């Protein structure tokens, strides 16, 4: 943490130093452009580091740059610190030649030697960001996001998304790919598609051609879409499958905290200038643009803030992802509930000779159609019923075995089964040849085992009324003193 903080402080200091150094240089080259009538203006802007290095650098996210803009056709270029210093020296050299009389017409310089000229190149219109939390739960995400430039001004929108898929790139339903915990993906292969559908750009000068670039996990080079020409609403129809052979901690962290940044680029060409602008000088155009900027600033300050900021967009996107995750979880629980209800109905219509688990049926039925923490109730009931069934089955097996003492009807074989918190009263009965076996029931529940039919039932006692035995029941122990809420032992008696 200390190293990261130190690196961050050093980067901030370097950023400030570069801006302070570049400010007088920018004023200088603007003055030279105005005096030589080169129809170029220069401004300091803050650009993402990815636009400079072609890949993300851990020690910095932004860097100062100088934007050179053509006042006649609106084309612009970005020079980072080193490039701007070299161009400044070349501009000083040209200006010195013009002052000394060695250069009669500054506009007659060949293009390859003119420091104010740059060939048209794709320009960054803006960026849009897609966060990947949805992939951590195996869900897709698609949305129409704002495309913001380096000043956080909205330049348009773009329809993008990510979706889980198989190894062939075919999209999966949320029902098949949804996981409740991202850790369930660890050690397994995972595939997802990156989708770039369509964009909508506002400024007409970007209609010459539009393209989108992006990168995913640990990629050094950009993936680019096809260029769509002569439109402000390009349909890219781009889809690419990203494959992770084995999901590890880095991938889970990438899903939780990472994003895919989409860069929208536009082609630039040397368009002929408008007649009115070509008749004005560089100084006059600079003054007109400065007055227009001041007017726009006053209008923006007087207007209430209605636009959604970039931070708000990120927050809304995260809320949308959370909503989709919760909706998928609810759908999954609903499907589980329907399966349990189907199981209950199936047991209800079985022949009586096959209904060897009536108590199990009633417990699952109550848990399935009740509200509240039904899944915890189902799990507890199943565990208790299975535990009781094991003891009853083992008891009957021992009773069916021939014994050397079988000639004596009065001789009993007793096995004690420990039950905790069953809520039995002192006159707990024994039904048939087996006494009540209580395991896992709630307070006030009695688990009754019938070895003749292999059934186990849970019966609720009536408030204020003790349980009575059936005519076939024999009392295991008179006055045993088994009270509600205490540990007890119920004997299986032959």
Coordinates of C-alpha atoms in Angstrom, one line a residue:
X1 CA 0.0 0.0 0.0
X2 CA 2.8 2.4 0.8
X3 CA 4.5 1.7 -2.6
X4 CA 1.2 2.4 -4.4
X5 CA 0.6 5.6 -2.5
X6 CA 4.2 6.8 -3.3
X7 CA 3.8 5.9 -7.0
X8 CA 0.5 7.8 -7.1
X9 CA 2.0 10.9 -5.4
X10 CA 5.0 10.8 -7.8
X11 CA 2.7 10.6 -10.8
X12 CA 0.6 13.5 -9.6
X13 CA 3.7 15.6 -9.0
X14 CA 5.0 14.7 -12.5
X15 CA 1.6 15.6 -14.0
X16 CA 1.5 19.0 -12.4
X17 CA 5.1 19.8 -13.4
X18 CA 4.4 18.9 -17.0
X19 CA 1.2 21.1 -17.1
X20 CA 3.1 24.0 -15.5
X21 CA 5.9 23.7 -18.0
X22 CA 3.5 23.3 -21.0
X23 CA 1.3 26.3 -20.3
X24 CA 3.7 29.1 -21.4
X25 CA 4.8 26.9 -24.4
X26 CA 1.2 26.6 -25.5
X27 CA 0.7 30.4 -25.3
X28 CA 3.9 30.8 -27.3
X29 CA 2.9 28.5 -30.2
X30 CA -0.6 30.1 -30.3
X31 CA 0.9 33.5 -30.7
X32 CA 3.2 32.2 -33.5
X33 CA 0.2 30.6 -35.3
X34 CA -1.7 33.8 -35.0
X35 CA 1.1 35.9 -36.4
X36 CA 2.0 33.5 -39.2
X37 CA -1.8 33.0 -40.0
X38 CA -1.5 29.2 -39.9
X39 CA -5.2 28.6 -38.9
X40 CA -4.2 26.4 -36.0
X41 CA -5.0 26.7 -32.3
X42 CA -3.5 24.8 -29.4
X43 CA -5.0 23.7 -26.0
X44 CA -3.9 21.6 -23.1
X45 CA -6.1 18.5 -22.5
X46 CA -6.0 15.5 -20.3
X47 CA -5.9 12.2 -22.2
X48 CA -6.1 8.6 -21.0
X49 CA -2.7 6.8 -20.9
X50 CA -4.1 4.0 -23.1
X51 CA -4.5 6.5 -26.0
X52 CA -0.7 7.2 -25.8
X53 CA 0.9 3.9 -25.0
X54 CA -1.7 1.5 -26.5
X55 CA -1.9 -0.4 -23.3
X56 CA -2.8 0.3 -19.7
X57 CA 0.0 1.4 -17.3
X58 CA -0.4 0.6 -13.6
X59 CA 1.4 3.8 -12.4
X60 CA -0.8 6.3 -14.2
X61 CA -4.2 6.6 -15.8
X62 CA -4.1 10.1 -17.4
X63 CA -1.4 12.3 -19.0
X64 CA -1.4 15.9 -20.2
X65 CA -1.4 16.4 -24.0
X66 CA -1.7 19.3 -26.4
X67 CA -4.6 19.3 -28.9
X68 CA -3.9 21.0 -32.2
X69 CA -7.1 22.0 -34.0
X70 CA -7.7 23.2 -37.5
X71 CA -9.8 26.3 -37.4
X72 CA -11.1 25.8 -41.0
X73 CA -12.4 22.3 -41.0
X74 CA -12.4 21.2 -37.3
X75 CA -9.9 18.4 -37.6
X76 CA -7.7 17.9 -34.5
X77 CA -4.7 16.0 -33.3
X78 CA -3.2 15.1 -29.9
X79 CA 0.4 15.6 -29.1
X80 CA 1.8 14.2 -25.9
X81 CA 4.5 15.8 -23.9
X82 CA 7.6 14.6 -25.9
X83 CA 6.0 15.2 -29.3
X84 CA 4.8 18.7 -28.4
X85 CA 8.3 19.7 -27.3
X86 CA 9.8 18.6 -30.6
X87 CA 7.1 20.5 -32.6
X88 CA 7.7 23.6 -30.5
X89 CA 11.4 23.7 -31.4
X90 CA 10.5 23.3 -35.1
X91 CA 7.9 26.1 -34.8
X92 CA 10.5 28.4 -33.1
X93 CA 12.9 27.7 -36.0
X94 CA 10.3 28.5 -38.6
X95 CA 9.3 31.7 -36.8
X96 CA 13.0 32.8 -36.5
X97 CA 13.5 32.3 -40.2
X98 CA 10.4 34.4 -40.9
X99 CA 11.6 37.2 -38.6
X100 CA 15.1 37.2 -40.2
X101 CA 13.6 37.5 -43.7
X102 CA 14.8 34.1 -44.8
X103 CA 11.2 32.9 -45.2
X104 CA 8.9 35.1 -47.2
X105 CA 5.6 33.2 -47.0
X106 CA 5.2 30.8 -44.1
X107 CA 2.3 29.1 -45.8
X108 CA 4.5 28.1 -48.8
X109 CA 6.5 25.6 -46.7
X110 CA 6.2 22.0 -48.0
X111 CA 3.9 19.9 -45.9
X112 CA 6.6 17.4 -44.9
X113 CA 8.6 20.3 -43.4
X114 CA 5.7 22.4 -41.9
X115 CA 5.5 21.8 -38.1
X116 CA 1.8 23.0 -38.2
X117 CA 0.7 20.2 -40.6
X118 CA -0.3 16.7 -39.7
X119 CA -1.8 14.1 -42.0
X120 CA -5.4 13.2 -41.1
X121 CA -5.6 10.3 -38.7
X122 CA -8.4 8.6 -36.7
X123 CA -9.4 10.8 -33.7
X124 CA -10.8 9.6 -30.4
X125 CA -14.5 10.6 -30.2
X126 CA -15.0 9.2 -26.7
X127 CA -15.1 6.2 -24.5
X128 CA -17.8 4.0 -22.9
X129 CA -17.2 1.5 -20.0
X130 CA -18.8 -1.8 -19.3
X131 CA -18.3 -3.3 -15.8
X132 CA -18.1 -7.1 -15.5
X133 CA -19.9 -7.8 -12.2
X134 CA -22.6 -9.7 -14.1
X135 CA -20.1 -12.2 -15.4
X136 CA -19.1 -13.1 -11.9
X137 CA -22.6 -14.6 -11.5
X138 CA -22.8 -16.0 -15.0
X139 CA -25.2 -13.4 -16.3
X140 CA -25.2 -11.3 -19.4
X141 CA -25.2 -7.4 -19.5
X142 CA -26.4 -5.3 -22.4
X143 CA -27.1 -1.6 -22.4
X144 CA -26.9 1.6 -24.4
X145 CA -24.1 3.7 -22.8
X146 CA -23.1 7.3 -23.2
X147 CA -19.9 8.0 -25.2
X148 CA -18.0 10.8 -23.4
X149 CA -14.9 12.7 -24.6
X150 CA -11.9 13.8 -22.6
X151 CA -13.9 16.8 -21.2
X152 CA -16.7 14.4 -20.1
X153 CA -19.0 15.9 -22.7
X154 CA -21.4 13.4 -24.2
X155 CA -20.7 12.9 -27.9
X156 CA -23.2 10.1 -28.5
X157 CA -24.1 6.6 -27.3
X158 CA -23.2 3.0 -28.1
X159 CA -25.0 -0.3 -27.6
X160 CA -22.5 -2.9 -26.1
X161 CA -22.6 -5.8 -23.8
X162 CA -21.1 -9.0 -22.5
X163 CA -22.7 -12.5 -22.2
X164 CA -21.7 -16.0 -21.1
X165 CA -21.4 -18.5 -23.9
X166 CA -20.1 -22.0 -24.6
X167 CA -16.7 -22.7 -26.3
X168 CA -18.3 -22.2 -29.7
X169 CA -19.5 -18.7 -28.9
X170 CA -23.2 -19.6 -28.6
X171 CA -24.9 -17.6 -25.9
X172 CA -26.2 -19.4 -22.7
X173 CA -29.4 -18.7 -20.9
X174 CA -29.1 -17.2 -17.4
X175 CA -30.8 -20.3 -16.1
X176 CA -28.0 -22.5 -17.3
X177 CA -25.0 -20.2 -16.4
X178 CA -26.2 -18.5 -13.2
X179 CA -24.2 -19.2 -10.1
X180 CA -25.0 -17.8 -6.6
X181 CA -21.3 -17.5 -5.6
X182 CA -18.5 -16.5 -7.9
X183 CA -16.2 -19.0 -6.1
X184 CA -18.2 -21.8 -7.8
X185 CA -16.5 -20.8 -11.1
X186 CA -13.0 -21.3 -9.7
X187 CA -11.0 -24.0 -11.5
X188 CA -13.6 -24.3 -14.3
X189 CA -13.4 -23.0 -17.9
X190 CA -15.4 -19.9 -18.7
X191 CA -16.3 -18.3 -22.0
X192 CA -18.0 -15.0 -22.7
X193 CA -18.8 -12.8 -25.7
X194 CA -18.0 -9.2 -26.1
X195 CA -20.7 -7.5 -28.2
X196 CA -20.6 -4.2 -30.1
X197 CA -23.9 -3.7 -31.7
X198 CA -24.5 -0.1 -32.9
X199 CA -23.4 3.5 -32.1
X200 CA -25.1 6.9 -32.4
X201 CA -22.7 10.0 -32.8
X202 CA -23.9 13.6 -32.7
X203 CA -21.4 15.6 -34.7
X204 CA -21.7 15.4 -38.5
X205 CA -17.9 15.8 -39.0
X206 CA -17.4 12.3 -37.6
X207 CA -19.5 10.7 -40.4
X208 CA -16.6 9.9 -42.6
X209 CA -16.0 6.6 -40.8
X210 CA -16.4 5.2 -37.3
X211 CA -14.6 2.3 -35.6
X212 CA -14.6 0.8 -32.1
X213 CA -11.5 -0.5 -30.3
X214 CA -11.3 -2.4 -27.0
X215 CA -9.2 -4.9 -25.0
X216 CA -10.0 -7.5 -22.4
X217 CA -8.0 -9.3 -19.6
X218 CA -4.2 -8.9 -20.0
X219 CA -4.4 -8.2 -23.7
X220 CA -1.6 -6.0 -25.1
X221 CA -3.2 -5.2 -28.5
X222 CA -6.6 -3.7 -29.3
X223 CA -9.4 -5.6 -31.0
X224 CA -11.0 -3.4 -33.7
X225 CA -14.3 -3.5 -35.4
X226 CA -14.8 -3.0 -39.1
X227 CA -14.9 0.7 -40.2
X228 CA -18.4 1.8 -41.1
X229 CA -18.4 4.7 -43.6
X230 CA -20.7 7.7 -44.3
X231 CA -23.1 7.4 -41.4
X232 CA -23.6 8.7 -37.8
X233 CA -25.4 5.5 -36.8
X234 CA -23.0 2.7 -37.6
X235 CA -24.1 -0.9 -37.1
X236 CA -21.0 -2.8 -36.2
X237 CA -22.6 -6.2 -35.5
X238 CA -19.4 -7.3 -33.8
X239 CA -19.1 -10.3 -31.5
X240 CA -15.9 -11.9 -30.1
X241 CA -15.6 -14.9 -27.8
X242 CA -13.1 -14.6 -24.9
X243 CA -12.0 -17.9 -23.4
X244 CA -10.6 -18.6 -20.0
X245 CA -9.4 -22.3 -19.7
X246 CA -9.4 -22.2 -15.9
X247 CA -10.8 -19.4 -13.8
X248 CA -8.4 -18.3 -11.1
X249 CA -8.2 -15.5 -8.5
X250 CA -7.0 -13.0 -11.2
X251 CA -10.1 -13.7 -13.3
X252 CA -12.5 -13.4 -10.3
X253 CA -10.9 -10.1 -9.4
X254 CA -11.1 -9.0 -13.0
X255 CA -14.9 -9.8 -13.0
X256 CA -15.4 -8.0 -9.7
X257 CA -13.4 -4.9 -10.2
X258 CA -12.5 -4.8 -13.9
X259 CA -14.2 -3.4 -17.0
X260 CA -14.0 -3.3 -20.8
X261 CA -13.3 0.2 -22.1
X262 CA -14.7 0.8 -25.6
X263 CA -12.9 3.6 -27.6
X264 CA -14.9 5.1 -30.4
X265 CA -12.6 6.5 -33.2
X266 CA -13.6 8.6 -36.2
X267 CA -11.8 9.0 -39.5
X268 CA -10.7 12.6 -40.5
X269 CA -10.2 13.9 -44.0
X270 CA -9.0 17.3 -45.3
X271 CA -12.4 18.9 -46.1
X272 CA -12.5 22.2 -47.9
X273 CA -13.2 25.1 -45.5
X274 CA -16.3 27.1 -45.4
X275 CA -16.2 30.3 -47.4
X276 CA -16.9 32.6 -44.5
X277 CA -14.2 31.1 -42.4
X278 CA -11.5 31.2 -45.1
X279 CA -12.0 34.9 -45.4
X280 CA -11.2 35.5 -41.8
X281 CA -7.7 35.5 -40.3
X282 CA -6.4 33.2 -37.6
X283 CA -6.7 36.0 -34.9
X284 CA -10.3 36.7 -35.9
X285 CA -11.3 33.1 -35.7
X286 CA -9.6 32.7 -32.4
X287 CA -11.5 35.7 -31.0
X288 CA -14.8 34.4 -32.4
X289 CA -14.3 31.0 -30.8
X290 CA -13.3 32.5 -27.5
X291 CA -16.5 34.6 -27.4
X292 CA -18.6 31.6 -28.3
X293 CA -16.9 29.6 -25.5
X294 CA -17.7 32.3 -23.0
X295 CA -21.3 32.4 -24.1
X296 CA -21.7 28.6 -23.8
X297 CA -20.1 28.8 -20.3
X298 CA -22.7 31.4 -19.1
X299 CA -25.6 29.3 -20.5
X300 CA -24.3 26.2 -18.9
X301 CA -23.9 27.9 -15.5
X302 CA -27.5 29.3 -15.7
X303 CA -29.0 26.0 -16.7
X304 CA -29.9 23.5 -14.0
X305 CA -27.9 20.3 -14.0
X306 CA -30.0 17.8 -15.8
X307 CA -27.4 15.7 -17.5
X308 CA -26.4 12.4 -15.9
X309 CA -22.7 12.5 -14.9
X310 CA -20.3 9.7 -15.6
X311 CA -20.2 8.7 -11.9
X312 CA -24.0 8.5 -11.9
X313 CA -23.9 6.3 -15.0
X314 CA -21.5 3.9 -13.3
X315 CA -23.7 3.8 -10.3
X316 CA -26.8 3.1 -12.4
X317 CA -25.0 0.4 -14.3
X318 CA -24.0 -1.3 -11.0
X319 CA -27.6 -1.1 -9.8
X320 CA -28.8 -2.6 -13.0
X321 CA -26.4 -5.5 -12.7
X322 CA -27.5 -6.1 -9.1
X323 CA -31.1 -6.1 -10.2
X324 CA -30.5 -8.7 -12.9
X325 CA -28.6 -10.8 -10.4
X326 CA -31.5 -10.7 -7.9
X327 CA -34.0 -11.5 -10.6
X328 CA -32.0 -14.5 -11.7
X329 CA -31.8 -15.7 -8.1
X330 CA -35.5 -15.4 -7.7
X331 CA -36.2 -17.3 -10.9
X332 CA -33.9 -20.1 -9.7
X333 CA -35.7 -20.4 -6.3
X334 CA -39.0 -20.4 -8.1
X335 CA -37.9 -23.3 -10.2
X336 CA -36.7 -25.2 -7.1
X337 CA -40.1 -24.6 -5.5
X338 CA -42.0 -25.9 -8.5
X339 CA -39.8 -29.1 -8.5
X340 CA -40.6 -29.7 -4.8
X341 CA -44.2 -29.1 -5.4
X342 CA -44.1 -31.6 -8.2
X343 CA -42.5 -34.1 -5.9
X344 CA -45.2 -33.6 -3.4
X345 CA -48.0 -34.2 -5.9
X346 CA -46.2 -37.3 -7.2
X347 CA -46.1 -38.8 -3.7
X348 CA -49.7 -37.9 -3.1
X349 CA -51.0 -40.0 -6.0
X350 CA -48.8 -43.0 -5.4
X351 CA -50.5 -46.3 -4.3
X352 CA -50.8 -46.7 -0.5
X353 CA -48.5 -49.6 -0.5
X354 CA -45.7 -47.4 -1.9
X355 CA -46.4 -44.5 0.4
X356 CA -43.9 -45.7 3.0
X357 CA -43.0 -42.2 4.1
X358 CA -46.2 -40.3 4.9
X359 CA -44.6 -38.0 7.4
X360 CA -41.9 -37.2 4.9
X361 CA -44.6 -36.2 2.4
X362 CA -46.4 -34.0 4.9
X363 CA -43.3 -32.2 6.0
X364 CA -42.1 -31.5 2.5
X365 CA -45.6 -30.5 1.5
X366 CA -45.7 -27.9 4.4
X367 CA -42.3 -26.6 3.6
X368 CA -43.0 -26.3 -0.1
X369 CA -46.2 -24.3 0.1
X370 CA -45.3 -22.2 3.1
X371 CA -43.7 -18.8 3.2
X372 CA -40.6 -17.6 5.0
X373 CA -37.4 -19.6 5.3
X374 CA -38.8 -22.6 3.5
X375 CA -35.5 -24.0 2.2
X376 CA -34.1 -24.2 5.7
X377 CA -37.2 -25.9 6.9
X378 CA -37.0 -28.5 4.1
X379 CA -33.4 -29.3 4.8
X380 CA -34.0 -29.7 8.5
X381 CA -37.1 -31.9 8.0
X382 CA -35.4 -34.1 5.5
X383 CA -32.4 -34.6 7.8
X384 CA -34.6 -35.5 10.7
X385 CA -36.8 -37.9 8.7
X386 CA -33.9 -39.7 7.2
X387 CA -32.3 -40.1 10.6
X388 CA -35.5 -41.6 12.1
X389 CA -36.0 -43.9 9.2
X390 CA -32.5 -45.4 9.6
X391 CA -33.1 -46.2 13.2
X392 CA -36.5 -47.8 12.5
X393 CA -35.1 -49.9 9.7
X394 CA -32.2 -51.1 11.8
X395 CA -34.7 -52.0 14.6
X396 CA -36.9 -54.0 12.4
X397 CA -33.9 -55.9 11.0
X398 CA -32.9 -56.9 14.5
X399 CA -36.5 -57.9 15.4
X400 CA -36.8 -60.2 12.4
X401 CA -33.6 -62.1 13.2
X402 CA -34.0 -65.5 15.1
X403 CA -33.0 -65.3 18.7
X404 CA -32.1 -67.9 21.3
X405 CA -34.6 -66.2 23.6
X406 CA -37.4 -66.3 21.1
X407 CA -39.3 -68.9 23.2
X408 CA -39.9 -66.4 25.9
X409 CA -42.6 -63.9 24.9
X410 CA -41.9 -61.8 27.9
X411 CA -38.3 -61.3 27.1
X412 CA -37.7 -57.9 25.5
X413 CA -34.8 -56.6 23.4
X414 CA -34.3 -52.9 24.0
X415 CA -32.2 -50.3 22.1
X416 CA -32.0 -46.8 23.4
X417 CA -32.1 -43.9 20.9
X418 CA -31.0 -40.5 22.1
X419 CA -33.2 -37.6 21.2
X420 CA -32.5 -34.0 22.1
X421 CA -35.0 -31.2 22.4
X422 CA -38.0 -33.2 21.1
X423 CA -40.5 -31.8 23.5
X424 CA -42.0 -35.3 24.6
X425 CA -44.4 -35.4 27.5
X426 CA -44.2 -37.8 30.4
X427 CA -46.8 -40.2 28.9
X428 CA -45.1 -40.5 25.4
X429 CA -46.7 -43.6 23.7
X430 CA -45.2 -46.4 21.8
X431 CA -47.1 -47.4 18.7
X432 CA -47.2 -51.1 17.4
X433 CA -44.0 -52.8 18.3
X434 CA -41.8 -49.7 18.4
X435 CA -41.9 -46.8 20.7
X436 CA -41.8 -43.2 19.5
X437 CA -38.4 -42.2 18.1
X438 CA -37.9 -38.5 18.1
X439 CA -35.1 -37.0 16.1
X440 CA -34.7 -33.5 14.6
X441 CA -38.4 -32.5 15.2
X442 CA -39.2 -29.1 16.5
X443 CA -40.3 -28.3 20.0
X444 CA -43.6 -29.9 20.7
X445 CA -43.3 -32.4 17.8
X446 CA -43.6 -36.2 18.4
X447 CA -41.9 -38.6 15.9
X448 CA -43.9 -41.9 15.7
X449 CA -42.3 -44.9 14.0
X450 CA -44.4 -47.8 12.8
X451 CA -42.2 -50.8 12.0
X452 CA -45.1 -52.6 10.4
X453 CA -45.5 -50.1 7.5
X454 CA -42.1 -48.4 7.7
X455 CA -43.7 -45.0 8.1
X456 CA -42.6 -42.0 10.1
X457 CA -44.9 -39.2 11.1
X458 CA -44.5 -35.9 12.9
X459 CA -47.5 -35.0 15.0
X460 CA -48.1 -31.7 16.8
X461 CA -49.6 -32.0 20.4
X462 CA -52.7 -30.1 21.2
X463 CA -52.0 -27.2 23.6
X464 CA -53.1 -28.2 27.1
X465 CA -53.7 -31.9 26.2
X466 CA -51.3 -34.8 26.8
X467 CA -50.7 -37.5 24.3
X468 CA -52.5 -40.8 24.7
X469 CA -51.4 -44.1 23.5
X470 CA -53.3 -46.4 21.2
X471 CA -54.8 -49.7 22.3
X472 CA -51.8 -51.5 20.8
X473 CA -49.2 -49.3 22.5
X474 CA -47.3 -50.4 25.5
X475 CA -45.8 -47.9 27.8
X476 CA -42.0 -48.1 27.7
X477 CA -41.5 -46.6 31.2
X478 CA -44.2 -45.5 33.6
X479 CA -43.5 -42.2 35.2
X480 CA -40.2 -41.8 33.3
X481 CA -40.4 -38.1 33.9
X482 CA -39.6 -37.0 30.3
X483 CA -40.5 -33.4 30.1
X484 CA -40.6 -30.8 27.3
X485 CA -37.3 -29.3 26.4
X486 CA -35.1 -32.0 28.1
X487 CA -32.9 -34.7 26.7
X488 CA -34.6 -38.0 26.7
X489 CA -34.2 -41.7 25.8
X490 CA -37.1 -43.6 24.2
X491 CA -36.8 -47.4 24.1
X492 CA -37.7 -49.6 21.3
X493 CA -39.6 -52.6 22.9
X494 CA -40.5 -55.9 21.3

